[in-house]
PDB file of C-alpha atoms in Angstrom:
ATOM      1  CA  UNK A   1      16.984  79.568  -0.133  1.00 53.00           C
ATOM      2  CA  UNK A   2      13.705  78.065   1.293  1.00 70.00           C
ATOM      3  CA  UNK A   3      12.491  81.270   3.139  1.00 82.00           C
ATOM      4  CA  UNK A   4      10.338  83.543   1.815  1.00 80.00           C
ATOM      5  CA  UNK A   5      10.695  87.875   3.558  1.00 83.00           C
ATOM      6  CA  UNK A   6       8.083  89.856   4.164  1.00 80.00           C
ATOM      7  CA  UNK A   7       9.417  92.133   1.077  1.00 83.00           C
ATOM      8  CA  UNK A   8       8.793  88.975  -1.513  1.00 86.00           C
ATOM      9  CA  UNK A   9       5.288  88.663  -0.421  1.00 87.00           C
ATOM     10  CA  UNK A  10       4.886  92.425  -1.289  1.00 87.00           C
ATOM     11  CA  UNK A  11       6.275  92.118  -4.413  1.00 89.00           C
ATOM     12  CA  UNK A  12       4.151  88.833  -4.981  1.00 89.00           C
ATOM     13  CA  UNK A  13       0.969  90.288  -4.291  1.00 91.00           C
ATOM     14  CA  UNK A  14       1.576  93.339  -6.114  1.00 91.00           C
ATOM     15  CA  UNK A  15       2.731  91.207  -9.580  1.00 91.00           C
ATOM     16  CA  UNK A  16      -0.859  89.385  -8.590  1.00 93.00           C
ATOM     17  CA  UNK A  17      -2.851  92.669  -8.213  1.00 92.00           C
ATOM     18  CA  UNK A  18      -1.400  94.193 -11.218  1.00 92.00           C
ATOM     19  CA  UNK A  19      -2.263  90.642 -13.243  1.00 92.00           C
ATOM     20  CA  UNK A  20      -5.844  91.067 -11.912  1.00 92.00           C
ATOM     21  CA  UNK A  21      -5.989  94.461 -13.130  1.00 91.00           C
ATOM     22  CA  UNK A  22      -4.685  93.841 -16.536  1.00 91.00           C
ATOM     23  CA  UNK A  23      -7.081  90.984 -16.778  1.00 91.00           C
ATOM     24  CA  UNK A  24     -10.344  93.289 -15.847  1.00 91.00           C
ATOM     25  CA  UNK A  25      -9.134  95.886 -17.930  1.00 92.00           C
ATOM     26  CA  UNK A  26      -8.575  93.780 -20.811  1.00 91.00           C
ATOM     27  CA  UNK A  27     -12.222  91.679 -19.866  1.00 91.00           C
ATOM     28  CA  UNK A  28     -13.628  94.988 -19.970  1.00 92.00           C
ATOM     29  CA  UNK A  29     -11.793  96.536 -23.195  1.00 93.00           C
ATOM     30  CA  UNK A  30     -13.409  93.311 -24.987  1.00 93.00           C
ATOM     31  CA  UNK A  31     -16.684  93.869 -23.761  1.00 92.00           C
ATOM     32  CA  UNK A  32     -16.828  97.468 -24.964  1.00 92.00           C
ATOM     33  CA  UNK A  33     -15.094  96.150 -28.654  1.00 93.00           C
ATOM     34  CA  UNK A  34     -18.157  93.677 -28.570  1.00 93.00           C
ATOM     35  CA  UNK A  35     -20.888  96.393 -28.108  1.00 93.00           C
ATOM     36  CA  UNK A  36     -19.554  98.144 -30.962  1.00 94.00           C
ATOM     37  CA  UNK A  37     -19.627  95.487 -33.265  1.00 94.00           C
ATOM     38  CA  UNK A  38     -23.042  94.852 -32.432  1.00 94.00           C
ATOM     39  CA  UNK A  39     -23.469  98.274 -32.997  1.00 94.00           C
ATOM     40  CA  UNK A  40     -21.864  98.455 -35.893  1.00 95.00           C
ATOM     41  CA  UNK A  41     -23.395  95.198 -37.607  1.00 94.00           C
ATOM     42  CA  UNK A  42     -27.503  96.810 -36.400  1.00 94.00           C
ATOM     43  CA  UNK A  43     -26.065  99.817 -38.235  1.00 95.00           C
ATOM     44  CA  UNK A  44     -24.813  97.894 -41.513  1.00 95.00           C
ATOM     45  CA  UNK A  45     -28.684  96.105 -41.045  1.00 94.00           C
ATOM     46  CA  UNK A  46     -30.224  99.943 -40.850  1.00 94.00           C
ATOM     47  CA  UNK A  47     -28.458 100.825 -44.230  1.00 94.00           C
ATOM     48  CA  UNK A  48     -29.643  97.771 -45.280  1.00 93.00           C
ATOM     49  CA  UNK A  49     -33.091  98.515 -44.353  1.00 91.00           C
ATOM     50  CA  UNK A  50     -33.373 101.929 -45.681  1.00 90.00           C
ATOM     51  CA  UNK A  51     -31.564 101.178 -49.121  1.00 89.00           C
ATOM     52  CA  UNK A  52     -34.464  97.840 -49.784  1.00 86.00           C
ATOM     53  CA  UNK A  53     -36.908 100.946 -48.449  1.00 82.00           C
ATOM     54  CA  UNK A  54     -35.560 103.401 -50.941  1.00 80.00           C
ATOM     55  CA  UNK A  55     -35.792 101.063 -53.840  1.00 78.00           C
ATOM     56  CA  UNK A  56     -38.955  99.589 -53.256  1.00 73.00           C
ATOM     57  CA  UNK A  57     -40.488 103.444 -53.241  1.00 69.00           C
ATOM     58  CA  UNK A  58     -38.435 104.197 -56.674  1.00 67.00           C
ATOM     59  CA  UNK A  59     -40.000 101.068 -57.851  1.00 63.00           C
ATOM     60  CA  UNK A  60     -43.368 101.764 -56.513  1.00 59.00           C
ATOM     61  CA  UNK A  61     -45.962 102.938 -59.134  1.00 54.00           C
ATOM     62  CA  UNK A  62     -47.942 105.168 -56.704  1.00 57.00           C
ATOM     63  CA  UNK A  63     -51.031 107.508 -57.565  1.00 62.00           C
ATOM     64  CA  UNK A  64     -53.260 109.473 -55.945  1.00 63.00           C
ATOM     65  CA  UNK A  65     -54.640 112.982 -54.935  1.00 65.00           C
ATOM     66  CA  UNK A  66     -55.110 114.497 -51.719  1.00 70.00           C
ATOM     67  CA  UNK A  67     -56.921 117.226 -50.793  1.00 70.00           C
ATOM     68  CA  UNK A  68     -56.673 119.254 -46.900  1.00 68.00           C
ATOM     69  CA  UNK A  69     -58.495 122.070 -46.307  1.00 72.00           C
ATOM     70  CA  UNK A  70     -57.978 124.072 -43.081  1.00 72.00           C
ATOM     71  CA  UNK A  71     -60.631 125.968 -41.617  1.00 73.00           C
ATOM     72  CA  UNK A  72     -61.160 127.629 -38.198  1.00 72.00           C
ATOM     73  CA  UNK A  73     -62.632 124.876 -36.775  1.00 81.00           C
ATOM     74  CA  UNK A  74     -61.646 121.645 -38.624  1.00 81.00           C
ATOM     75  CA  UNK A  75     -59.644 119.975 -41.291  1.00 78.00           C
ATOM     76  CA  UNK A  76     -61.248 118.490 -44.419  1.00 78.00           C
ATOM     77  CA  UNK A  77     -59.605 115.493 -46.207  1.00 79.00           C
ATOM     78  CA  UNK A  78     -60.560 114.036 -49.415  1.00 79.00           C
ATOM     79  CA  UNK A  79     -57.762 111.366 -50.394  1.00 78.00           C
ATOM     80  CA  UNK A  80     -57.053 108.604 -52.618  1.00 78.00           C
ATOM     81  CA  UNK A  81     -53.975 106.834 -52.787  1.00 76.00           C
ATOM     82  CA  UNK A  82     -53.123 103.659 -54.327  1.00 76.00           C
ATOM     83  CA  UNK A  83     -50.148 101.812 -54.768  1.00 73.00           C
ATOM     84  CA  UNK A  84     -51.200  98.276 -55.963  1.00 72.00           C
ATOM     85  CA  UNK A  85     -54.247  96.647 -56.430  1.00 73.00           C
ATOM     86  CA  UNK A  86     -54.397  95.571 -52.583  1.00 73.00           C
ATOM     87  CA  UNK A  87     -52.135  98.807 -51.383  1.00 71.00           C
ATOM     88  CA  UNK A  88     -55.606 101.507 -51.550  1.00 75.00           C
ATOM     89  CA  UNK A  89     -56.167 103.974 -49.029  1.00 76.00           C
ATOM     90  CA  UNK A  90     -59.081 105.939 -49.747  1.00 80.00           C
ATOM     91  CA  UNK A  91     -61.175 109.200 -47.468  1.00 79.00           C
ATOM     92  CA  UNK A  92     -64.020 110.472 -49.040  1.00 83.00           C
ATOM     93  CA  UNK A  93     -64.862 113.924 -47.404  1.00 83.00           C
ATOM     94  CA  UNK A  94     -64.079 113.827 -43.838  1.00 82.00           C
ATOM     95  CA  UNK A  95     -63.865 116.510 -41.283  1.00 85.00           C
ATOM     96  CA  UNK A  96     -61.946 115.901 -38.301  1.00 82.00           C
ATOM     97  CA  UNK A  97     -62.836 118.800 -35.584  1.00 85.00           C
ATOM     98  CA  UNK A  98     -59.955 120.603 -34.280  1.00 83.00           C
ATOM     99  CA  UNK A  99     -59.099 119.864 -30.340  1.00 85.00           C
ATOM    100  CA  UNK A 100     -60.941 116.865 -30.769  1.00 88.00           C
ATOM    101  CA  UNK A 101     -58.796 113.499 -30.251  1.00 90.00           C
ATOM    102  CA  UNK A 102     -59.361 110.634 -32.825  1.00 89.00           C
ATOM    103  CA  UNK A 103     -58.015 107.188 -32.509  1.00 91.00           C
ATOM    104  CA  UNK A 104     -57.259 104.554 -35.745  1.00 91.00           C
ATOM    105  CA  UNK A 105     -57.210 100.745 -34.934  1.00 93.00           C
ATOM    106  CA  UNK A 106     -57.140  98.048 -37.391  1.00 92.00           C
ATOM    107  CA  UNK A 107     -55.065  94.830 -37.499  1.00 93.00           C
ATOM    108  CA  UNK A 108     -51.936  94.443 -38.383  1.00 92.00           C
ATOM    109  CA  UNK A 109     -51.341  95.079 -41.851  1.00 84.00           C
ATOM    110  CA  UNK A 110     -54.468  97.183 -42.410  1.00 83.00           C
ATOM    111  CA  UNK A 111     -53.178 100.553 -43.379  1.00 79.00           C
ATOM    112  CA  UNK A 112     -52.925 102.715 -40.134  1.00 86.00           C
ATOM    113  CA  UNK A 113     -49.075 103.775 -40.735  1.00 86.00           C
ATOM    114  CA  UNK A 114     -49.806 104.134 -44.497  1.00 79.00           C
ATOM    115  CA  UNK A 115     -52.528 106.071 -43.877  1.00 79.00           C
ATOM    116  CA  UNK A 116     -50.914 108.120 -41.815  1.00 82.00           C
ATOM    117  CA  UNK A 117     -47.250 108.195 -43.813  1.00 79.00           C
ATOM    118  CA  UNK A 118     -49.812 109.176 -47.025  1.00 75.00           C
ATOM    119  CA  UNK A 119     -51.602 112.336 -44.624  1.00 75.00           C
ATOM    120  CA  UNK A 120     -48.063 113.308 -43.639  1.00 76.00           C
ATOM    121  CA  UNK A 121     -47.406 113.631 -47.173  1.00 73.00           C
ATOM    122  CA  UNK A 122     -50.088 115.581 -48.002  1.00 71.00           C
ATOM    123  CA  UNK A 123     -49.457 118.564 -45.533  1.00 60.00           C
ATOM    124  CA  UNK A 124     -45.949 118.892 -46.792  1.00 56.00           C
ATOM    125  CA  UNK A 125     -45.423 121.686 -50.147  1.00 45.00           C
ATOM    126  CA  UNK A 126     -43.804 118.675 -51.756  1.00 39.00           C
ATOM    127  CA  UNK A 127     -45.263 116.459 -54.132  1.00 45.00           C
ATOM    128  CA  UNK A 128     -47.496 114.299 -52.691  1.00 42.00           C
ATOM    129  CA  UNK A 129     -47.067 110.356 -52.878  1.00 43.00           C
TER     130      UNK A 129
END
């Protein structure tokens, strides 16, 4: 009884080996269930996102015109949108020269991606705004 064969220390480390295996496996099986969920919840927050988005642009009581002209040379804008009495983007006659490069800054909150969500809107067949 006391002695321990070279076999038994085989088996030993093999039962240890397989435990570690199971172990990482498992560690790693979890790790991959967490990402997931994370994924899963940023997903849930997405739908979330899009659906307050949705309504708030049912709700919204937007009006304007817009106006593009294409020419050889350069596009002509005349727009006016306005969605509040503090939401107003408004372009009185401009000409922006083709192959030309134009930049918009502004502060946070100014406009620039509703100006350029309201231009995007213009160019398409559908109704504008």
């Amino acid at each position: 009884l006391g002695q321990i064969t070279g076999a038994d220390i085989g088996v030993y480390a093999s039962v240890i080996d397989d435990s570690i295996d199971w172990l990482l496996t498992r560690y790693r099986e979890e790790s991959r269930l967490a990402t997931m969920e994370t994924h899963v919840e940023r997903l849930r927050e997405l739908q979330e996102g899009l659906a307050q988005y949705e309504r708030r642009l049912a709700e919204s009581t937007s009006k304007g015109h817009c106006k593009v002209e294409l020419t050889s040379r350069s596009l002509h804008l005349d727009l006016l949108y306005q969605r509040s009495e503090t939401l107003k983007v408004q372009l009185d006659n401009v000409e922006l020269k083709l192959g030309k490069v134009y930049a918009v800054t502004g502060a946070n909150g100014c406009g620039k991606s509703t100006l350029f969500a309201v231009l995007a809107s213009c160019g398409r067949r559908s109704p504008p705004l």
